[in-house]
Amino acid sequence: MLCFSNLHAQEASKDSANEDRPQRITFSTIPNTREDSLLPYYEALKTADFGSQRFSIFEQLVEEHIKKGNTDSILHYGNLYVKELGNWEKPDISKNLHYAKAHYFLGIGSHFNGLLDKSVEWHIKGLQDAEAANSKEYQFKNKIGLAHNYILKSEADKAIAMLTKAITNFSAEFPDQTIQARILLGNAQLSKQAYVLAKKEFDEGLRMATDFKNLEKELTVKLEIAKLAEAQADYEKAFQGYESVRNEALSNGFIAIYFEGSLLLGRLYYKEGMYETANIALSVAYINAINRENLQFQREALIVQARSFSKLEDYKNAYAIMTQLFGVNNQINTKQQREIIKELEIQYETLQKEKAISSLEEDQIIKAAELERQKTIKNAFLIGFLIILIPVIALLYVYYQKIQTQSELTKKQEEINTQKVTALKQEQELNLIKASIEGQDEERKRIAQELHDSIGGNLAGIKLQVSTMTGDSDKWKAINSQLDETYQLVRDISHTLIPKKFKQHAFSDLIREYIASISSSGKIKIGFYPHPEMDINALDEKVQMELFKVIQELMTNTLKHAEASNVDIHLSLLNKELSLLFEDNGQGFDVSKIKEGIGFENIRSRIKELNGKFHIDSSKNRGCVISIEIPITTTSHEI
């Protein structure tokens, strides 16, 4: 268990109300491990008979995972429940109640993942199945699930109408569900800022939870009462409520309630301007949500945390949090598509099974008719038919065997020919590539030698002559300095053009050497962060060369135009994708108004040859961030 202390003295002084609060608040990440209490269910599942026995274990497992907020486990057993129901050879009337339960579980799991529209769809299906099975309990449960989604979708009136009618119809028989309905009804009124009506519903829910000794519902309604206090700007009462509920939920194993309390506490710290403490609480809530694959909590925590870093003017971390938020939103969209695909797969398997049953029944009818027909004619034609048929069958069999053998030989010959052609093509392509690379290396070497020997020599001679001249010393010093710089550029270009340099030195060392030559003046600080360095040094030589030139081009643009004092170069290789992040703190520019010059055109051309992506993010007086992503299929040591 990982713990963080907060409520820093600096932040506490911002609000005098903080003096009455405890001076140490603990946030904990709860490891998502298989608990001993669930082991009997897993063991029972291994030996349970297919059908009602396994379904009962699924239901108990899902209920336990709902309490702990284990989103993936809820969806896993919900989908398994639906799949096995499709293969259960029972009439639909016997399946309706089970489908009502399975669809209810999938609705809860989708809700935790932030897939609200999918959750609504599952609960509607569950409600239809419950009505077909005449199950009042699961009619009530699925209506409560629907109302919860409507509240989050800002459709409070729709939720209020559904909950009011459901309480009238079912409250007498199902007190536990009635407590949850009262809580949600209060939540809907709270979203409409009808605080008096919200308090009335919460008080009634708390009374019922206390009377029936339902601790889980009691903690849930206390959390909602704390939300009401926060909405009415009674932050001290809200703080005490959140902290009390969190601690009691954690000690009693109600992990989902603990997560929500931590998230609400972090949001309250943000609202009170205690941004550093809010970040600690939200980070822990986010880690817990990751462990449970709860995308809804992840998204809510990241939204508030990004705002908190922005308030602290920590824009780098705010940008990183927004990147994570985009990833969570993409996961939600991906899971939405996966849920649709899973549903289609289940429907397809069910349809295939129905077709197989129908085909089997048709085959049985045809066979029965054929038997009856044969009985009527066999006495007259049996002997003659056999006499004629046996030789014909023998001939056909021999002919069939011959054709099969010939066909197999033809196929094998075609495969051999195809393999030979493919091998020849590959060999020819390798020879062409090798020849092309050798030609490029020779040409680069020739150009490098010309630059170094001819132009470099001439520049060195001119520099020697200029250094002996007198007169306006300041002008000659400036010219001499420019000649030094030009000579160094020619030398660098000549060295860069020789690919042999990449074979003799590690790629990361070459970049560090290049950076050192630039930063030696002390006018600019350059940081280079390769990860993992060993894998990056093992990249294909062509990729290394192109990447080195891109970094040179970016650095040249920064030195010429950015007036930056600091540059960070992050180079990472993850999941076969090479990522280059080039960031400076210069004067920046308006991307929409700047016309790209030959430098950016060269960069885009090089990245395009590597099938990569190139993106510029900059604004006036905010520096510049350039990100490049290149897919990597092989490395030099894999060839």
XYZ file of C-alpha atoms in Angstrom:
639
model
C 0.000 0.000 0.000
C 1.507 3.356 -1.105
C 0.667 6.398 1.091
C 0.993 10.176 0.575
C 0.700 12.924 3.229
C -0.795 16.264 2.223
C -2.464 19.366 3.563
C 0.767 21.395 3.240
C 1.109 24.254 5.714
C 1.472 26.720 2.892
C -1.842 25.733 1.362
C -3.626 25.476 4.719
C -2.919 29.125 5.359
C -4.927 30.088 2.288
C -8.196 29.193 3.997
C -8.758 29.764 7.716
C -11.298 26.971 7.739
C -8.464 24.507 7.203
C -7.223 25.026 10.776
C -10.001 22.789 12.110
C -9.115 19.938 9.736
C -6.854 17.017 10.603
C -3.237 17.854 9.837
C -2.575 14.543 8.086
C -4.794 13.058 5.387
C -3.783 9.716 3.881
C -4.379 8.674 0.293
C -3.777 5.064 -0.630
C -3.486 3.051 -3.798
C -5.203 -0.304 -3.364
C -3.503 -3.127 -5.360
C -5.917 -4.987 -7.601
C -5.082 -8.501 -6.419
C -7.238 -11.594 -6.342
C -8.682 -11.606 -2.817
C -8.982 -14.720 -0.691
C -12.718 -14.128 -0.304
C -13.182 -14.728 -4.043
C -11.128 -17.926 -4.246
C -14.076 -20.229 -3.386
C -16.025 -18.803 -6.325
C -13.128 -19.337 -8.740
C -12.651 -22.908 -7.518
C -16.371 -23.653 -7.734
C -16.447 -22.320 -11.292
C -13.900 -24.930 -12.378
C -16.190 -27.863 -11.481
C -19.650 -26.289 -11.865
C -22.077 -27.857 -14.345
C -22.927 -25.890 -17.457
C -26.144 -23.925 -17.007
C -27.848 -22.636 -13.855
C -25.007 -23.677 -11.548
C -22.383 -21.649 -13.460
C -24.813 -18.739 -13.906
C -25.292 -18.510 -10.136
C -21.520 -18.293 -9.614
C -21.237 -15.607 -12.329
C -23.865 -13.514 -10.494
C -22.087 -13.781 -7.129
C -18.685 -12.943 -8.662
C -20.009 -9.881 -10.492
C -21.712 -8.547 -7.350
C -18.398 -8.807 -5.471
C -16.487 -7.070 -8.283
C -19.091 -4.268 -8.410
C -18.418 -3.526 -4.726
C -14.687 -3.328 -5.449
C -15.029 -1.348 -8.689
C -13.194 -3.978 -10.787
C -14.524 -2.858 -14.174
C -12.838 -5.439 -16.418
C -13.964 -8.335 -14.205
C -17.572 -7.069 -14.285
C -17.553 -6.920 -18.084
C -15.667 -10.223 -18.410
C -18.175 -12.270 -16.412
C -21.114 -10.335 -17.885
C -20.005 -11.187 -21.424
C -19.263 -14.797 -20.409
C -22.756 -15.013 -18.908
C -24.360 -13.821 -22.176
C -22.181 -16.124 -24.306
C -23.014 -19.246 -22.285
C -26.708 -18.319 -22.299
C -26.550 -18.335 -26.098
C -25.232 -21.921 -25.998
C -27.723 -23.097 -23.340
C -30.199 -25.417 -24.982
C -33.282 -24.138 -23.191
C -36.391 -22.305 -24.465
C -36.320 -18.491 -24.403
C -38.859 -18.371 -21.580
C -36.277 -20.074 -19.340
C -33.509 -17.679 -20.396
C -35.270 -14.321 -19.978
C -34.503 -13.870 -16.266
C -30.835 -14.805 -16.784
C -30.545 -12.370 -19.694
C -32.106 -9.647 -17.509
C -29.329 -10.215 -14.951
C -26.481 -10.503 -17.495
C -27.543 -7.339 -19.346
C -27.832 -5.508 -16.005
C -24.234 -6.455 -15.153
C -22.982 -5.321 -18.588
C -24.814 -2.008 -18.068
C -23.016 -1.481 -14.740
C -19.603 -2.366 -16.245
C -20.120 -0.073 -19.239
C -21.154 2.724 -16.868
C -17.882 2.358 -14.909
C -15.970 2.577 -18.217
C -17.715 5.819 -19.182
C -19.650 4.141 -22.031
C -22.930 5.799 -21.030
C -24.782 5.202 -24.306
C -23.769 1.534 -24.277
C -24.819 1.274 -20.628
C -28.253 2.688 -21.509
C -28.568 0.115 -24.300
C -27.709 -2.799 -21.951
C -30.140 -1.633 -19.253
C -32.960 -1.256 -21.801
C -32.325 -4.826 -22.967
C -32.229 -5.984 -19.350
C -35.525 -4.190 -18.648
C -37.181 -5.854 -21.653
C -35.908 -9.271 -20.543
C -37.095 -8.649 -16.950
C -40.577 -7.699 -18.202
C -40.675 -10.865 -20.346
C -39.662 -12.923 -17.276
C -42.054 -10.930 -15.031
C -39.126 -10.169 -12.682
C -39.981 -7.054 -10.639
C -36.534 -7.042 -8.974
C -34.602 -6.708 -12.215
C -37.145 -4.320 -13.685
C -36.378 -2.087 -10.686
C -32.596 -2.604 -10.897
C -32.380 -1.865 -14.630
C -34.555 1.258 -14.222
C -32.198 2.469 -11.482
C -29.244 1.843 -13.826
C -30.975 3.761 -16.628
C -31.750 6.695 -14.323
C -28.104 6.854 -13.178
C -26.968 7.203 -16.803
C -29.631 9.821 -17.550
C -28.334 11.947 -14.647
C -24.764 11.794 -15.996
C -26.087 12.625 -19.481
C -27.724 15.815 -17.988
C -31.236 14.419 -18.445
C -32.338 14.916 -14.827
C -36.063 15.313 -15.541
C -36.126 11.998 -17.391
C -34.380 10.306 -14.454
C -36.760 11.862 -11.870
C -39.854 10.666 -13.745
C -38.495 7.115 -14.075
C -37.351 6.849 -10.426
C -40.564 8.299 -8.981
C -42.693 5.756 -10.856
C -40.322 2.885 -10.005
C -40.388 3.720 -6.271
C -44.186 3.779 -6.331
C -44.369 0.364 -8.030
C -41.557 -1.552 -6.301
C -40.447 0.090 -3.017
C -42.581 -2.128 -0.764
C -40.914 -5.344 -2.013
C -37.312 -4.220 -2.516
C -35.988 -1.913 0.238
C -32.311 -2.146 -0.818
C -33.083 -0.987 -4.350
C -35.411 1.687 -2.943
C -32.513 3.189 -0.961
C -30.423 3.409 -4.154
C -33.396 4.930 -6.009
C -33.790 7.573 -3.281
C -30.088 8.415 -3.508
C -30.266 8.846 -7.283
C -33.487 10.859 -7.001
C -31.676 13.220 -4.629
C -28.728 13.306 -7.014
C -31.035 14.330 -9.879
C -32.565 17.119 -7.758
C -29.039 18.231 -6.793
C -28.095 18.513 -10.460
C -31.085 20.861 -10.874
C -29.952 22.865 -7.783
C -33.166 21.925 -5.993
C -31.286 21.595 -2.702
C -34.322 21.271 -0.401
C -35.781 18.397 -2.445
C -32.336 16.769 -2.717
C -31.857 16.883 1.075
C -35.305 15.362 1.608
C -34.451 12.362 -0.602
C -30.992 11.905 0.938
C -32.390 12.024 4.500
C -35.007 9.396 3.620
C -32.343 7.198 1.988
C -30.083 7.532 5.071
C -32.958 6.652 7.396
C -33.778 3.515 5.411
C -30.111 2.447 5.157
C -29.692 2.858 8.926
C -32.926 0.976 9.708
C -31.983 -1.944 7.454
C -28.325 -1.851 8.639
C -27.043 -1.583 5.076
C -23.592 -0.032 5.587
C -22.750 0.166 1.862
C -25.896 2.214 1.101
C -25.363 4.279 4.274
C -21.868 5.292 3.123
C -23.158 6.005 -0.396
C -25.891 8.373 0.828
C -23.444 10.109 3.229
C -21.198 10.768 0.247
C -24.145 12.384 -1.568
C -24.944 14.515 1.510
C -21.328 15.746 1.430
C -21.798 16.606 -2.264
C -24.879 18.636 -1.313
C -22.837 20.526 1.307
C -20.187 21.301 -1.329
C -22.851 22.528 -3.767
C -24.093 24.897 -1.020
C -20.502 26.175 -0.468
C -20.230 24.538 2.965
C -16.767 23.213 2.149
C -15.815 22.287 5.721
C -18.844 20.022 6.069
C -18.174 18.550 2.646
C -14.524 17.889 3.542
C -15.442 16.129 6.790
C -18.088 14.063 4.974
C -15.756 12.926 2.191
C -12.929 12.041 4.573
C -15.190 10.168 7.008
C -16.844 8.118 4.253
C -13.482 7.335 2.572
C -11.928 5.963 5.725
C -14.961 3.880 6.709
C -15.361 2.527 3.152
C -11.687 1.517 3.012
C -11.812 -0.275 6.377
C -14.948 -2.214 5.325
C -13.784 -3.203 1.825
C -16.109 -0.926 -0.199
C -13.351 0.063 -2.618
C -15.592 1.719 -5.246
C -16.950 4.131 -2.599
C -13.395 4.813 -1.386
C -12.305 5.675 -4.950
C -15.216 8.080 -5.462
C -14.570 9.752 -2.094
C -10.895 10.284 -2.982
C -11.854 11.806 -6.330
C -14.407 14.141 -4.732
C -11.856 15.172 -2.080
C -9.328 16.043 -4.769
C -11.919 18.127 -6.644
C -12.766 19.967 -3.399
C -9.085 20.792 -2.802
C -8.961 22.198 -6.339
C -12.076 24.287 -5.747
C -10.494 25.751 -2.579
C -7.299 26.636 -4.458
C -5.142 23.963 -2.775
C -3.751 22.797 -6.092
C -0.705 20.806 -4.945
C -2.760 18.837 -2.424
C -5.456 18.340 -5.058
C -2.832 16.875 -7.408
C -1.774 14.331 -4.777
C -5.366 13.219 -4.151
C -6.197 13.114 -7.858
C -3.006 11.196 -8.714
C -3.869 8.489 -6.189
C -7.475 8.374 -7.410
C -6.183 8.044 -10.986
C -3.789 5.209 -10.065
C -6.598 3.348 -8.285
C -8.867 3.832 -11.306
C -6.132 2.438 -13.594
C -5.749 -0.646 -11.390
C -9.497 -1.295 -11.770
C -9.636 -0.265 -15.474
C -12.290 2.302 -14.443
C -12.126 4.729 -17.354
C -14.931 6.972 -15.981
C -12.921 7.735 -12.798
C -9.706 8.098 -14.849
C -11.289 10.700 -17.095
C -12.788 12.726 -14.217
C -9.507 12.712 -12.257
C -7.422 13.791 -15.279
C -9.769 16.665 -16.209
C -9.470 18.280 -12.762
C -5.720 17.518 -12.505
C -5.005 19.245 -15.835
C -6.801 22.351 -14.576
C -4.874 22.183 -11.291
C -1.460 22.071 -13.029
C -2.605 24.961 -15.231
C -3.464 27.010 -12.127
C 0.040 26.260 -10.802
C 1.386 27.433 -14.207
C 3.001 24.025 -14.599
C 2.098 23.850 -18.267
C 4.452 20.972 -19.022
C 2.644 18.663 -16.590
C -0.710 20.082 -17.681
C 0.178 19.146 -21.262
C 1.240 15.648 -20.156
C -2.057 15.192 -18.251
C -4.038 16.320 -21.314
C -2.137 13.751 -23.392
C -3.180 11.060 -20.887
C -6.773 12.345 -21.034
C -6.786 12.009 -24.829
C -5.559 8.420 -24.392
C -8.363 7.622 -21.907
C -10.963 9.082 -24.269
C -9.537 6.952 -27.071
C -9.759 3.881 -24.816
C -13.419 4.671 -24.116
C -14.127 4.955 -27.847
C -12.194 1.739 -28.516
C -14.064 -0.143 -25.801
C -17.349 1.166 -27.258
C -16.398 -0.388 -30.604
C -15.257 -3.616 -28.929
C -18.562 -3.917 -27.092
C -20.419 -3.545 -30.387
C -18.181 -6.198 -31.987
C -18.665 -8.589 -29.046
C -22.418 -8.180 -29.268
C -22.349 -8.879 -33.001
C -20.178 -11.970 -32.396
C -22.644 -13.327 -29.838
C -25.558 -12.642 -32.200
C -23.678 -14.366 -35.019
C -22.900 -17.446 -32.906
C -26.528 -17.670 -31.810
C -27.719 -17.378 -35.414
C -25.259 -20.058 -36.557
C -26.466 -22.415 -33.873
C -30.102 -21.832 -34.836
C -29.220 -22.511 -38.464
C -27.433 -25.731 -37.486
C -30.486 -26.907 -35.514
C -32.811 -26.022 -38.402
C -30.528 -27.796 -40.884
C -30.417 -30.889 -38.636
C -34.205 -31.025 -38.448
C -34.493 -30.697 -42.235
C -31.915 -33.478 -42.725
C -33.893 -35.758 -40.423
C -37.118 -35.145 -42.373
C -35.388 -35.765 -45.712
C -33.786 -38.963 -44.441
C -37.118 -40.272 -43.165
C -38.773 -39.600 -46.522
C -35.904 -41.253 -48.371
C -36.180 -44.364 -46.181
C -39.874 -44.644 -46.911
C -39.255 -44.297 -50.628
C -36.517 -46.931 -50.607
C -38.751 -49.374 -48.791
C -41.342 -49.186 -51.572
C -38.921 -49.834 -54.445
C -36.074 -51.908 -52.996
C -37.726 -55.285 -53.576
C -38.057 -54.566 -57.308
C -34.784 -52.776 -58.096
C -32.299 -53.668 -55.365
C -30.440 -56.510 -57.117
C -30.309 -54.829 -60.545
C -29.264 -51.506 -59.039
C -26.400 -53.075 -57.115
C -25.147 -55.006 -60.130
C -24.945 -51.799 -62.185
C -23.859 -49.484 -59.422
C -20.891 -51.389 -57.983
C -18.751 -51.369 -61.189
C -19.643 -47.758 -61.842
C -18.669 -46.761 -58.316
C -15.404 -48.625 -58.611
C -14.574 -46.880 -61.894
C -15.545 -43.503 -60.494
C -13.504 -44.091 -57.376
C -10.413 -45.023 -59.392
C -10.906 -42.012 -61.664
C -11.437 -39.740 -58.649
C -8.256 -40.999 -57.000
C -6.315 -40.355 -60.173
C -7.661 -36.808 -60.470
C -6.917 -36.147 -56.800
C -3.349 -37.372 -57.164
C -2.833 -35.285 -60.283
C -4.324 -32.244 -58.614
C -2.065 -32.630 -55.585
C 1.020 -32.937 -57.795
C 0.006 -29.832 -59.734
C -0.504 -27.843 -56.540
C 2.855 -28.895 -55.133
C 4.585 -27.985 -58.377
C 2.891 -24.565 -58.373
C 3.991 -23.991 -54.783
C 7.581 -24.927 -55.637
C 7.556 -22.587 -58.646
C 6.083 -19.777 -56.570
C 8.736 -20.234 -53.910
C 11.485 -20.163 -56.524
C 10.113 -16.964 -58.102
C 9.772 -15.324 -54.693
C 13.318 -16.295 -53.739
C 14.679 -14.889 -57.001
C 12.760 -11.631 -56.535
C 13.992 -11.249 -52.986
C 17.580 -11.924 -54.042
C 17.294 -9.396 -56.870
C 15.783 -6.776 -54.545
C 18.543 -7.315 -51.983
C 21.202 -6.901 -54.681
C 19.571 -3.685 -55.908
C 19.301 -2.291 -52.383
C 22.902 -3.212 -51.643
C 24.092 -1.596 -54.860
C 22.029 1.529 -54.153
C 23.399 1.851 -50.621
C 26.976 1.359 -51.805
C 26.461 3.986 -54.501
C 25.022 6.458 -51.998
C 27.914 5.833 -49.605
C 30.489 6.410 -52.345
C 28.781 9.619 -53.490
C 28.547 10.947 -49.942
C 32.179 10.102 -49.334
C 33.193 11.913 -52.530
C 31.156 15.030 -51.627
C 32.507 14.980 -48.067
C 36.073 14.787 -49.339
C 35.455 17.665 -51.762
C 33.964 19.804 -48.980
C 36.756 18.967 -46.563
C 39.719 19.131 -48.953
C 38.704 21.817 -51.460
C 36.271 24.232 -49.794
C 37.633 23.531 -46.304
C 41.190 24.068 -47.511
C 40.281 27.305 -49.256
C 38.481 28.583 -46.146
C 41.478 27.706 -43.996
C 43.757 29.632 -46.365
C 41.470 32.672 -46.402
C 41.273 32.575 -42.613
C 45.079 32.516 -42.360
C 45.379 35.545 -44.650
C 42.651 37.495 -42.846
C 44.239 36.825 -39.452
C 47.428 38.660 -40.608
C 45.541 41.759 -41.837
C 45.418 44.953 -39.854
C 43.169 47.965 -40.006
C 39.706 47.996 -38.500
C 40.382 45.157 -36.027
C 36.752 44.779 -34.927
C 35.553 44.191 -38.504
C 38.362 41.752 -39.215
C 37.618 39.918 -35.990
C 33.943 39.594 -37.033
C 34.960 38.341 -40.498
C 37.451 35.965 -38.918
C 34.718 34.654 -36.577
C 32.348 34.102 -39.517
C 35.085 32.254 -41.397
C 35.612 30.016 -38.323
C 31.903 29.284 -38.159
C 31.690 28.578 -41.916
C 34.715 26.326 -41.758
C 33.227 24.394 -38.835
C 29.911 23.997 -40.714
C 31.722 22.639 -43.789
C 33.674 20.261 -41.550
C 30.489 19.093 -39.784
C 28.707 18.553 -43.115
C 31.613 16.554 -44.498
C 31.683 14.344 -41.405
C 27.912 13.911 -41.425
C 27.910 12.799 -45.056
C 30.101 9.792 -44.310
C 27.841 6.938 -43.165
C 30.869 5.116 -41.727
C 30.564 7.372 -38.704
C 27.278 5.721 -37.763
C 28.893 2.285 -37.953
C 31.812 3.177 -35.704
C 29.975 5.144 -32.984
C 26.735 4.696 -31.029
C 23.914 6.870 -32.369
C 23.228 8.488 -28.971
C 26.928 9.369 -28.599
C 26.920 11.087 -32.007
C 23.960 13.240 -30.949
C 25.628 14.080 -27.623
C 28.809 15.034 -29.459
C 26.815 17.277 -31.791
C 24.937 18.868 -28.869
C 28.187 19.440 -26.969
C 29.685 21.321 -29.915
C 26.688 23.687 -29.970
C 26.207 24.201 -26.229
C 29.940 24.782 -25.586
C 29.363 28.522 -26.067
C 27.250 28.574 -22.886
C 24.474 30.592 -24.556
C 22.030 27.685 -24.769
C 21.450 24.625 -22.572
C 20.537 21.417 -24.397
C 19.191 18.259 -22.758
C 19.105 14.914 -24.563
C 17.071 12.009 -23.120
C 17.099 8.728 -25.104
C 15.012 5.802 -23.794
C 15.739 2.933 -23.982
C 19.191 3.921 -25.213
C 20.307 0.422 -26.203
C 17.291 -0.097 -28.472
C 17.677 3.354 -30.021
C 21.352 2.655 -30.794
C 20.220 -0.562 -32.528
C 17.985 1.288 -35.006
C 18.475 0.822 -38.733
C 21.363 2.912 -40.041
C 19.177 4.767 -42.520
C 16.763 5.793 -39.767
C 19.697 6.979 -37.615
C 21.112 9.099 -40.447
C 17.755 10.693 -41.321
C 16.961 11.334 -37.656
C 20.364 12.928 -37.087
C 19.743 15.297 -40.008
C 16.283 16.156 -38.703
C 17.734 17.040 -35.264
C 20.406 19.159 -36.970
C 17.743 20.996 -38.991
C 15.570 21.602 -35.908
C 18.553 22.856 -33.912
C 19.602 25.181 -36.751
C 16.081 26.707 -36.865
C 16.128 27.180 -33.076
C 19.539 28.884 -33.107
C 18.520 31.170 -35.990
C 15.011 32.199 -35.001
C 13.888 31.063 -31.521
C 16.212 33.076 -29.220
C 15.878 30.139 -26.805
C 17.987 29.505 -23.713
C 16.920 25.916 -23.182
C 16.202 22.957 -25.500
C 15.012 19.466 -24.504
C 15.286 16.519 -26.929
C 13.361 13.392 -25.909
C 13.922 10.290 -28.060
C 11.946 7.152 -27.093
C 11.194 3.781 -28.682
C 8.035 2.045 -27.451
C 5.850 -0.628 -29.067
C 7.793 -0.395 -32.363
C 7.188 3.354 -32.630
C 10.043 5.879 -32.502
C 9.016 9.197 -30.935
C 11.062 12.437 -31.130
C 9.927 15.386 -28.960
C 11.894 18.615 -29.587
C 10.970 21.436 -27.196
C 12.451 24.937 -26.759
C 11.567 27.905 -24.532
C 12.052 30.475 -27.251
C 9.824 33.273 -28.510
C 7.532 30.862 -30.406
C 5.324 31.752 -33.373
C 1.772 31.558 -34.681
C 1.676 28.270 -36.605
C -1.218 29.421 -38.809
C 0.617 32.574 -39.939
C 4.162 31.292 -40.426
C 5.130 30.170 -43.936
C 7.391 27.131 -43.735
C 10.820 27.540 -45.272
C 13.186 25.044 -46.825
C 14.169 23.747 -43.341
C 10.700 22.491 -42.456
C 10.205 21.253 -46.018
C 13.370 19.139 -45.710
C 12.198 17.770 -42.366
C 8.756 16.856 -43.718
C 10.391 15.196 -46.739
C 12.677 13.069 -44.556
C 9.853 12.080 -42.180
C 7.624 11.199 -45.135
C 10.297 8.826 -46.498
C 10.198 7.014 -43.138
C 6.347 6.868 -43.183
C 6.320 9.091 -40.087
C 4.135 11.927 -38.751
C 5.262 15.517 -38.077
C 3.421 18.004 -35.829
C 4.223 21.574 -34.694
C 2.696 23.115 -31.556
C 3.692 26.719 -30.903
C 2.301 30.132 -30.018
C 3.704 33.616 -29.404
C 5.989 33.847 -26.343
C 5.255 30.212 -25.406
C 8.123 28.379 -27.066
C 7.762 25.588 -29.577
C 7.078 21.844 -29.300
C 7.732 19.612 -32.327
C 6.686 15.977 -32.183
C 7.673 13.296 -34.700
C 6.431 9.695 -34.711
C 8.058 7.041 -36.923
C 6.901 3.397 -37.155
C 9.795 0.944 -36.716
C 9.500 -2.515 -38.291
C 13.068 -3.796 -37.944
C 16.308 -2.746 -36.264
C 19.815 -3.131 -37.535
C 20.506 -6.189 -35.411
C 17.433 -7.972 -36.761
C 18.519 -7.958 -40.424
